[in-house]
XYZ file of C-alpha atoms in Angstrom:
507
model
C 4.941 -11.505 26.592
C 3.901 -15.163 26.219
C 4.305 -16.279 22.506
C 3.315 -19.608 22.880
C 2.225 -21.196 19.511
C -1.266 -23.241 19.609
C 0.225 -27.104 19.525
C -0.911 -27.812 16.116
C 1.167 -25.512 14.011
C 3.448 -28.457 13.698
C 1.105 -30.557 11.707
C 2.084 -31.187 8.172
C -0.758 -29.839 5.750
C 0.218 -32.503 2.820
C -0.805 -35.436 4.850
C -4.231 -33.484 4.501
C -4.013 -32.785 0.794
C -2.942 -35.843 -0.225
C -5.985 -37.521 1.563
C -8.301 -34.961 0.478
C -10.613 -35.945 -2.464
C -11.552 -33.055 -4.559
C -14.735 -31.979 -4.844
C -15.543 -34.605 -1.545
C -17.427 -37.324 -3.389
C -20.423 -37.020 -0.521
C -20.542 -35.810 2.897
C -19.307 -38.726 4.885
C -16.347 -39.068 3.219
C -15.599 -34.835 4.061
C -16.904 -35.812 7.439
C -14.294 -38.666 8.138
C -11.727 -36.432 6.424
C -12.362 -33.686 9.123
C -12.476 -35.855 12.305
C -9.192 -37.488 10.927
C -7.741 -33.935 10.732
C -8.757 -33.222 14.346
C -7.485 -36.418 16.176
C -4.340 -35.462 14.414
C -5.086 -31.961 16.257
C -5.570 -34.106 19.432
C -2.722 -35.910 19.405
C -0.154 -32.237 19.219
C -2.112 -31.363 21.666
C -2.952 -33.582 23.937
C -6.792 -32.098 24.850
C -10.108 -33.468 24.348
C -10.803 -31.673 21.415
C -14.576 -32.650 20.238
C -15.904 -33.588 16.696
C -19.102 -32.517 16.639
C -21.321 -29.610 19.172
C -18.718 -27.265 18.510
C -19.640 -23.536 18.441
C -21.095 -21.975 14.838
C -18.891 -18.988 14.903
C -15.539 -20.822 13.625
C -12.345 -21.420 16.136
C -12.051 -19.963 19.390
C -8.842 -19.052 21.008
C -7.406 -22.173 23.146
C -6.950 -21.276 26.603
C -7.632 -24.513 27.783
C -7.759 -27.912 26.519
C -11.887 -28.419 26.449
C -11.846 -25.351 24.254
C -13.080 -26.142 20.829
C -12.830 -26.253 17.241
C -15.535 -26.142 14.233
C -18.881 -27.426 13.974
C -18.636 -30.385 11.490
C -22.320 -29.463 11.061
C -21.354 -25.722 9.961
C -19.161 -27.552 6.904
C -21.392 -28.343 4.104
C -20.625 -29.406 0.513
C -20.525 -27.374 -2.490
C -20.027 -27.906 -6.006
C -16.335 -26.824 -5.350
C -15.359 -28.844 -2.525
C -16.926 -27.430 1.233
C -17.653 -24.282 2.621
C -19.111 -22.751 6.034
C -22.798 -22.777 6.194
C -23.123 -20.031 8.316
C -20.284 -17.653 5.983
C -21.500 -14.126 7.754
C -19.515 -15.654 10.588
C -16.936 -16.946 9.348
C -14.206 -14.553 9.512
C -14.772 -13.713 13.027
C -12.777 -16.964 13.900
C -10.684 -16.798 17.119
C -11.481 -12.918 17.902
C -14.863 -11.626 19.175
C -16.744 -9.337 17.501
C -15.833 -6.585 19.869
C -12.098 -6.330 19.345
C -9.334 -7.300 21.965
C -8.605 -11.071 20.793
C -5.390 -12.721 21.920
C -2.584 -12.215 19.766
C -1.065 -15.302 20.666
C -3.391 -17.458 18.847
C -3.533 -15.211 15.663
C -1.675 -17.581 13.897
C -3.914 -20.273 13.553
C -6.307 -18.143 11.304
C -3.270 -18.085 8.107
C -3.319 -21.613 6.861
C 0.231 -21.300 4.935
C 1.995 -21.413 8.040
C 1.436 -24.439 8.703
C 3.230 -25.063 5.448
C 6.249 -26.989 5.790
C 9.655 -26.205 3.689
C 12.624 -28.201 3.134
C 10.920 -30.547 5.889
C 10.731 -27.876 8.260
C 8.086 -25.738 9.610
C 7.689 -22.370 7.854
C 8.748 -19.741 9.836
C 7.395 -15.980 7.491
C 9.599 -13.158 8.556
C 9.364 -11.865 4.917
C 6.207 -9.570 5.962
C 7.665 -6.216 4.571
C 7.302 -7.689 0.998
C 3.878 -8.816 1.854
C 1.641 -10.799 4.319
C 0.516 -13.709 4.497
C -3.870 -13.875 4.111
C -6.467 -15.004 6.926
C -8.613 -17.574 6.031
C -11.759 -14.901 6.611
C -10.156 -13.157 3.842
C -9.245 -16.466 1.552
C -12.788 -17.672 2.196
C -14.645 -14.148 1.353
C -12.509 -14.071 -1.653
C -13.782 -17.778 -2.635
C -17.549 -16.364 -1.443
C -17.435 -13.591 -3.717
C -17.068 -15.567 -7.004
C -18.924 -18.288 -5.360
C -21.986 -15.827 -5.227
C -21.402 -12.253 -6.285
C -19.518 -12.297 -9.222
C -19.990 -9.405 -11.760
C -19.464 -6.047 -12.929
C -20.353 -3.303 -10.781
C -22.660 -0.075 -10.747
C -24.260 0.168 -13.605
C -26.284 -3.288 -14.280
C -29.786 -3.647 -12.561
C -29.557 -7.345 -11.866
C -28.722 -8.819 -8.471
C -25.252 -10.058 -8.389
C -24.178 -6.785 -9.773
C -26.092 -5.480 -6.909
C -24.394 -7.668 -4.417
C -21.261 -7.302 -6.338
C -21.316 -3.126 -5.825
C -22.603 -3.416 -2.437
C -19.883 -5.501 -1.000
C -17.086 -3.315 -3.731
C -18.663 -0.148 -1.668
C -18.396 -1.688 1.432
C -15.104 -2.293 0.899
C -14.455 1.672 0.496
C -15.939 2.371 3.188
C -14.158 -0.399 5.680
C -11.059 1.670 4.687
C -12.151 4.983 4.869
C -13.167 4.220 8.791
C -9.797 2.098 8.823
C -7.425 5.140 8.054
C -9.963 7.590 9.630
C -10.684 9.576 6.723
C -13.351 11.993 6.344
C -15.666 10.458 3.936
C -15.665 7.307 1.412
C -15.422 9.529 -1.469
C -11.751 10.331 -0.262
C -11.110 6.604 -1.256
C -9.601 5.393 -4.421
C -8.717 1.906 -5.100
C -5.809 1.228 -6.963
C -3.176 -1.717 -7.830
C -1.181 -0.603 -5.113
C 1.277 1.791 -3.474
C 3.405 1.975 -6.530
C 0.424 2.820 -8.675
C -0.707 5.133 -6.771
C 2.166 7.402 -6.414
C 2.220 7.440 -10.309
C -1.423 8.137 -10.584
C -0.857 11.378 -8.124
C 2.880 12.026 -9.559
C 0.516 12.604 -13.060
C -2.401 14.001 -11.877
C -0.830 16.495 -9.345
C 2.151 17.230 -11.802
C 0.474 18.884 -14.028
C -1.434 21.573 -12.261
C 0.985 22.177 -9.682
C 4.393 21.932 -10.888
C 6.118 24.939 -13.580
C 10.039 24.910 -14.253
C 12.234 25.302 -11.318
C 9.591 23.973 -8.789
C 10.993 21.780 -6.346
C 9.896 18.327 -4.851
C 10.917 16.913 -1.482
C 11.375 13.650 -0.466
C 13.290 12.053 2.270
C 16.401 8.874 2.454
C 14.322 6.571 3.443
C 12.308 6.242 0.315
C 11.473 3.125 -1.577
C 12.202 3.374 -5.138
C 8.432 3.205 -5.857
C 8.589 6.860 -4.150
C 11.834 8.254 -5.911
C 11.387 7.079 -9.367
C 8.534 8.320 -10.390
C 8.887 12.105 -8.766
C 13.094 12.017 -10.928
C 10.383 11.248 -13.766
C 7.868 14.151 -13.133
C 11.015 16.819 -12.563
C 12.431 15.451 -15.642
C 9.444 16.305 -17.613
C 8.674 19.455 -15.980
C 11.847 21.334 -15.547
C 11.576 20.541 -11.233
C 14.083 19.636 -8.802
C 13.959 16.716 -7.054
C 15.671 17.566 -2.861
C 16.099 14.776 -0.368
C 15.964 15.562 3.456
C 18.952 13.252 5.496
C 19.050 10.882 7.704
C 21.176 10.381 10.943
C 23.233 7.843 11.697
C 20.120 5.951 13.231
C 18.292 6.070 10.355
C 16.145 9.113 11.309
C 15.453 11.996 8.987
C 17.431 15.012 10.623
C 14.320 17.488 10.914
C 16.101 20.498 11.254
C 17.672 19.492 7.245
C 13.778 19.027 6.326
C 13.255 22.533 7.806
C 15.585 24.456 6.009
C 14.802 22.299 2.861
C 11.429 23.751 2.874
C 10.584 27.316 0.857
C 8.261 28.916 -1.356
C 9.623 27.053 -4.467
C 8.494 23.116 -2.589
C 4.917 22.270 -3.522
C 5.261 18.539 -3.333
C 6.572 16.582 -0.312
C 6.066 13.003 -0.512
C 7.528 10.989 2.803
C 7.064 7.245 4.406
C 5.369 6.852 7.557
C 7.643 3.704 8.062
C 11.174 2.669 6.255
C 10.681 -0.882 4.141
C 14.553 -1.182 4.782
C 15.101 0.421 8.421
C 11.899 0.235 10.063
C 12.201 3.962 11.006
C 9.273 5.533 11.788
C 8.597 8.815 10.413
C 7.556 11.870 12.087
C 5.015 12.525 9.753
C 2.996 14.942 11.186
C 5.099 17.525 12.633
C 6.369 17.154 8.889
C 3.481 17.235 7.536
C 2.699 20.669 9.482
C 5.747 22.483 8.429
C 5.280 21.603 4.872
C 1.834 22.882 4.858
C 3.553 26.290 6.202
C 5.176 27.030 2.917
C 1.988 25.755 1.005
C 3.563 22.124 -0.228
C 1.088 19.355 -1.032
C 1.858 16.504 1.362
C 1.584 12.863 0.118
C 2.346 9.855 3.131
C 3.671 6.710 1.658
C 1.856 3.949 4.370
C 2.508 1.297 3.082
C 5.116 0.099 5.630
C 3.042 1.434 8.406
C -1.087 0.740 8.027
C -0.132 -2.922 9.062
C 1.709 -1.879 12.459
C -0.057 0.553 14.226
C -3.034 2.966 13.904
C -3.642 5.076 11.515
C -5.692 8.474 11.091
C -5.245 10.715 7.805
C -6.865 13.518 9.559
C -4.451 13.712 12.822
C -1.816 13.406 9.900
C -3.590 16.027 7.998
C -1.670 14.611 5.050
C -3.191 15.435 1.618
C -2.953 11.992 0.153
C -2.275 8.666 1.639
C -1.077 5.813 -0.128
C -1.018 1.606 0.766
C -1.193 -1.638 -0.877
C -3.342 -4.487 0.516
C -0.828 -6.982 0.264
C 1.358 -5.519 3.078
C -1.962 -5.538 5.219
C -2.695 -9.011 4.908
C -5.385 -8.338 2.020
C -4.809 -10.235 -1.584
C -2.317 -8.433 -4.223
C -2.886 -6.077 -6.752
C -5.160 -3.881 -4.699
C -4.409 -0.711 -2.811
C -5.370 2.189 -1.870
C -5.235 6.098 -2.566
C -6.592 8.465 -0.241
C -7.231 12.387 -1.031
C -8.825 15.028 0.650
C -11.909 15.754 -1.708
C -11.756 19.584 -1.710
C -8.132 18.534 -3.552
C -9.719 15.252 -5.316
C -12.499 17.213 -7.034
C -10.132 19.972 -8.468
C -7.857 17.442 -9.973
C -7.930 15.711 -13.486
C -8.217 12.243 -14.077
C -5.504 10.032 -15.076
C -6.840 7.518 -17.411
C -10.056 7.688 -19.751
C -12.505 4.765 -19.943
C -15.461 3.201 -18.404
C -16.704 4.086 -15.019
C -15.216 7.251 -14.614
C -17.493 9.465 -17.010
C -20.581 11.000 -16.713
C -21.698 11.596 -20.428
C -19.358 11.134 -23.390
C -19.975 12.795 -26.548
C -17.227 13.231 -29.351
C -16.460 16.991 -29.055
C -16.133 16.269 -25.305
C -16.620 14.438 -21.876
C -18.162 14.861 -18.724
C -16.240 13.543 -15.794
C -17.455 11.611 -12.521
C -16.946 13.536 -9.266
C -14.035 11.744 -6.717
C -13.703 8.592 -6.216
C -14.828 7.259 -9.571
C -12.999 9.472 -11.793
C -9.923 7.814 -10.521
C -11.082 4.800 -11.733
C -11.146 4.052 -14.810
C -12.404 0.367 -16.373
C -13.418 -2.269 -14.650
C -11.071 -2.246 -11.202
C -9.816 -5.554 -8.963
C -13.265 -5.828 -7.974
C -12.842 -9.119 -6.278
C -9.732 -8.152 -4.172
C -10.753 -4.671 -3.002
C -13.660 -6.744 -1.501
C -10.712 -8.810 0.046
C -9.404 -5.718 1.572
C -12.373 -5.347 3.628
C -12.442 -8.768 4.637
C -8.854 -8.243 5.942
C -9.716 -4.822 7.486
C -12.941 -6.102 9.262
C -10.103 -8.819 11.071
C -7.735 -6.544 11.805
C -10.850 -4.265 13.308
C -11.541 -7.062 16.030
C -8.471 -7.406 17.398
C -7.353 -3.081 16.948
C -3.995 -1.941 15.522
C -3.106 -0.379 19.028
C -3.060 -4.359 20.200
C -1.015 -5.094 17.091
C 1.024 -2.366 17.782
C 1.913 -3.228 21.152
C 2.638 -6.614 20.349
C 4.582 -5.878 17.701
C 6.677 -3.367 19.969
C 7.139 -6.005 22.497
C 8.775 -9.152 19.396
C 10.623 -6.002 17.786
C 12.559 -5.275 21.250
C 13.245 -8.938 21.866
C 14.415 -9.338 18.168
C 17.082 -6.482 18.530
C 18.110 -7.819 21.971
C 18.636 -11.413 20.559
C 20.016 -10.140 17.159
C 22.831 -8.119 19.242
C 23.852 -10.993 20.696
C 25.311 -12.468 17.761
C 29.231 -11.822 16.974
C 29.722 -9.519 14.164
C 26.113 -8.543 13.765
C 25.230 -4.965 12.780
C 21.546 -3.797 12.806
C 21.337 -0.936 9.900
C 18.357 1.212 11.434
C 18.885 1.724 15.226
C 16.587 4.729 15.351
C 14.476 4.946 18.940
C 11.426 4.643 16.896
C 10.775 1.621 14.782
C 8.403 -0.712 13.407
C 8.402 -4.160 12.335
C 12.244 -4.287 10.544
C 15.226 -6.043 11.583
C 17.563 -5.434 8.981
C 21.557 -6.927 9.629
C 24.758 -7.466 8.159
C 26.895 -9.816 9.296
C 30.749 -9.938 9.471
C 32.088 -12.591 7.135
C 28.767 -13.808 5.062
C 27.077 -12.449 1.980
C 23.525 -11.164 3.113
C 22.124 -13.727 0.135
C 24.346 -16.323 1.876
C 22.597 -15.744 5.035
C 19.356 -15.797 3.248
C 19.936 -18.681 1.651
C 20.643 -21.069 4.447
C 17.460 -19.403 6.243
C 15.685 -21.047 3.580
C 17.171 -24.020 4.268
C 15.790 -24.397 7.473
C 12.463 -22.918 5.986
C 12.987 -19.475 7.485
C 11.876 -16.706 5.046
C 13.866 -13.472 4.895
C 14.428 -10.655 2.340
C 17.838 -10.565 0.978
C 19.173 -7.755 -0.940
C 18.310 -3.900 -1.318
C 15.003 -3.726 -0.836
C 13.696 -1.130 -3.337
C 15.654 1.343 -1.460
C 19.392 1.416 -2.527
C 20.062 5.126 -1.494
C 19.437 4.605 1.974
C 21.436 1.377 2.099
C 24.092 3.195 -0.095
C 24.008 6.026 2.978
C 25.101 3.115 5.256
C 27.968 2.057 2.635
C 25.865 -0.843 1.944
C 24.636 -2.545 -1.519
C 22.046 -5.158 0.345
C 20.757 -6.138 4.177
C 19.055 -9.158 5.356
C 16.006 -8.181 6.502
C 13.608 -10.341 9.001
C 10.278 -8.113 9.178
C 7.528 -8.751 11.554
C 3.476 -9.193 11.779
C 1.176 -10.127 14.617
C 1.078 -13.582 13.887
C 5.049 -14.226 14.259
C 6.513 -15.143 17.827
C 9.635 -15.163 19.916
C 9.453 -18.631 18.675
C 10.186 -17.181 14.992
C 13.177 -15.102 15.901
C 14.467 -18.132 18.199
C 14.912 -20.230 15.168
C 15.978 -16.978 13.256
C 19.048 -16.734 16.465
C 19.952 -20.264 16.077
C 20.753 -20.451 12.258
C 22.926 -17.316 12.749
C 24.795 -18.635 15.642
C 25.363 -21.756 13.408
C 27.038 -19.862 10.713
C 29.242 -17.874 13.076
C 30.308 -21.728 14.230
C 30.982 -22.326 10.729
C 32.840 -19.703 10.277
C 35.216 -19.770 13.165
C 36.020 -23.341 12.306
C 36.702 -22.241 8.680
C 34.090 -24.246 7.043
């Protein structure tokens, strides 16, 4: 697997701030700006990389040293500062249109890494708490308030016309992302956390009496324990929990016999935030459907690792947040089968959601909008899109093998080190490395990571019982994207190796 990064990763971004007037006083000054920024390009990398004559459809993936960067022409000033003339192109920057583009020189589309941090360059292996964004997505975000600000679906002017047709096409990017049946199965929400509690409410109350029972697995984050003690607390329920092995892998034949008459909700990850175990979701979701359960997949660990498809699942609801899937915060997703949507009651009361209000009673919307009450993120669901729509051209079965590929040479490397012990060793994983490590406290570890501007999570993850079923109280835990690189975990090996000098010498 070659991992090499493009050359100019290693440039130092406040050089270019500090020289970067703001809005550009005219377009000469921007245009001196930008052909300072690429000879400083040319010198990392030693090609011929032009100035001007460059291709209109944003960076293409270097291959070969007369390979080339941005128009100048296609940067034009604003009012703000300088944006792509041609913006429909724009996000299709290093990957063609058609899917396929090299992985290896993903990394130039997420300006932050070329942050540096305590003068070193930033290596992200923080990705399971959330991702970093794609400049497509940072610049559609900028575009949308730019040009299509305002409310959407009830005004008649245009920019709530552009607004709601670019809100809608957001719904539908997802609903052909996670291969559900129709767009009306889509329901934006804050995020995975929200929108357990917004089905843990809705759900609860039609389909759980006194003594019902509700079945989850180890592996959950809190975000999918918490709020499930809270709904059998209220209802008279009982919460079960289906085991893990020593691997980290739920023990299905425990799930089976946990199963009966008296289970109606079963709510499971796809992928572990603190293992990386991938679930067996649909042979579990099959079983539970046996003894007439409702089935609810957690994805938020997974939609950013590997394809998806709701219907192969044949999961009930689906849950992720955008911010795990390279997409801004406080946006995520809930999907529903609509023969189940349209039978359940809303959540919240408000705008959007109603069809006729009167004061001895309402009238509902039909699924998706009666799920969404008041005026939603508008601005980031349309930054969902804009991150699914990347994702699209380069497919999540090229991620996924990628991924597959750093994850194997992460655990080979990790092993390596003396008195390191991967928590999560199950055959099937995704994107998690987490590790204790004989001698050091994990926030120790994390802490001189930082140093060397190396970004882990330290501590329990939102998912104490499952570290607690390892006789831990924390991990650290590296976690992986597309844009990361033997490179990354390289660095990773060589502060760990530097503590276990430390240590033998007793410092």
């Amino acid at each position: 697997m070659n991992t090499n990064d493009p050359s100019f990763l290693k440039l130092n971004p406040e050089t270019f701030i500090q020289n970067s007037p703001s809005p550009f006083p005219d377009e000469r000054s921007l245009e001196k700006l930008a052909r300072e920024m690429f000879g400083a390009l040319q010198s990392f990398g030693g090609g011929n990389l032009p100035t001007s004559g460059l291709p209109t459809n944003g960076l293409s993936s270097p291959t070969s040293s007369q390979e080339t960067l941005p128009y100048l022409e296609d940067l034009k000033l604003t009012d703000t500062g300088f944006s792509y003339s041609n913006f429909q192109s724009f996000p299709n920057i290093n990957i063609p249109q058609s899917g396929g583009g090299n992985l290896t020189s993903a990394r130039r589309d997420f300006p932050i890494l070329t942050e540096t941090v305590n003068g070193k360059p930033l290596v992200w292996l923080d990705n399971a708490a959330t991702t970093q964004k794609p400049i497509s997505v940072i610049e559609r975000l900028s575009h949308f308030y730019l040009h299509e600000n305002s409310n959407i679906h009830r005004a008649a002017h245009t920019l709530a016309a552009r607004s709601t047709d670019a809100y809608e096409k957001a719904r539908s990017l997802v609903q052909g992302f996670i291969g559900a049946g129709s767009a009306e199965e889509i329901v934006f929400v804050r995020g995975t956390t929200e929108g357990i509690n917004l089905l843990a409410n809705i759900i609860s109350d039609k389909h759980i009496q006194s003594g019902d029972e509700i079945l989850i697995t180890h592996l959950e984050h809190h975000a999918n324990i918490v709020p499930w003690q809270m709904v059998c607390a209220k209802k008279g329920a009982k919460l079960k929990v289906a085991p893990v092995d020593d691997s980290g892998q739920i023990i299905l034949s425990e799930y089976e016999r946990l199963l009966n008459s008296k289970t109606k909700i079963v709510s499971i990850t796809q992928v572990s935030n603190a293992l990386g175990t991938v679930v067996p979701v649909e042979e579990m979701t099959r079983s539970a459907h046996k003894v007439g359960a409702l089935v609810i997949v957690d994805g938020a660990q997974s939609v950013s690792h590997m394809p998806v498809n709701v219907q192969e699942i044949d999961c009930d609801f689906f849950v992720f947040s955008g911010h795990k899937l390279f997409a801004p915060t406080g946006i995520g997703v809930v999907y529903g089968k609509k023969s189940i949507l349209d039978t359940l009651p809303p959540w919240q009361g408000g705008g959007n959601m109603i069809k006729d209000v009167q004061f001895d009673h309402t009238t509902f919307q039909e699924a998706p909008f009666r799920f969404e009450a008041g005026t939603g993120n508008i601005a980031d669901a349309v930054g969902l899109g804009a991150a699914i729509e990347y994702l699209n051209r380069f497919g999540m079965k090229q991620i996924s093998a990628f991924e597959h590929d750093l994850l194997e040479y992460g655990t080979k490397e990790l092993l390596k080190i003396p008195g390191l012990r991967l928590i999560g060793t199950a055959k099937d994983k995704a994107g998690v490395l987490s590790f204790v490590v004989d001698g050091f406290k994990t926030e120790e570890i994390g802490k001189r990571l930082a140093e060397e501007g190396i970004a882990v999570r330290a501590g329990h993850h939102c998912a104490q019982p499952i570290l607690r079923r390892f006789g831990l109280e924390s991990t650290v835990r590296p976690s992986l994207a597309f844009y990361n690189s033997c490179e990354d975990i390289d660095a990773l090996i060589r502060v760990l190796y530097q503590l276990g000098s430390r240590n033998k010498l007793g410092i």
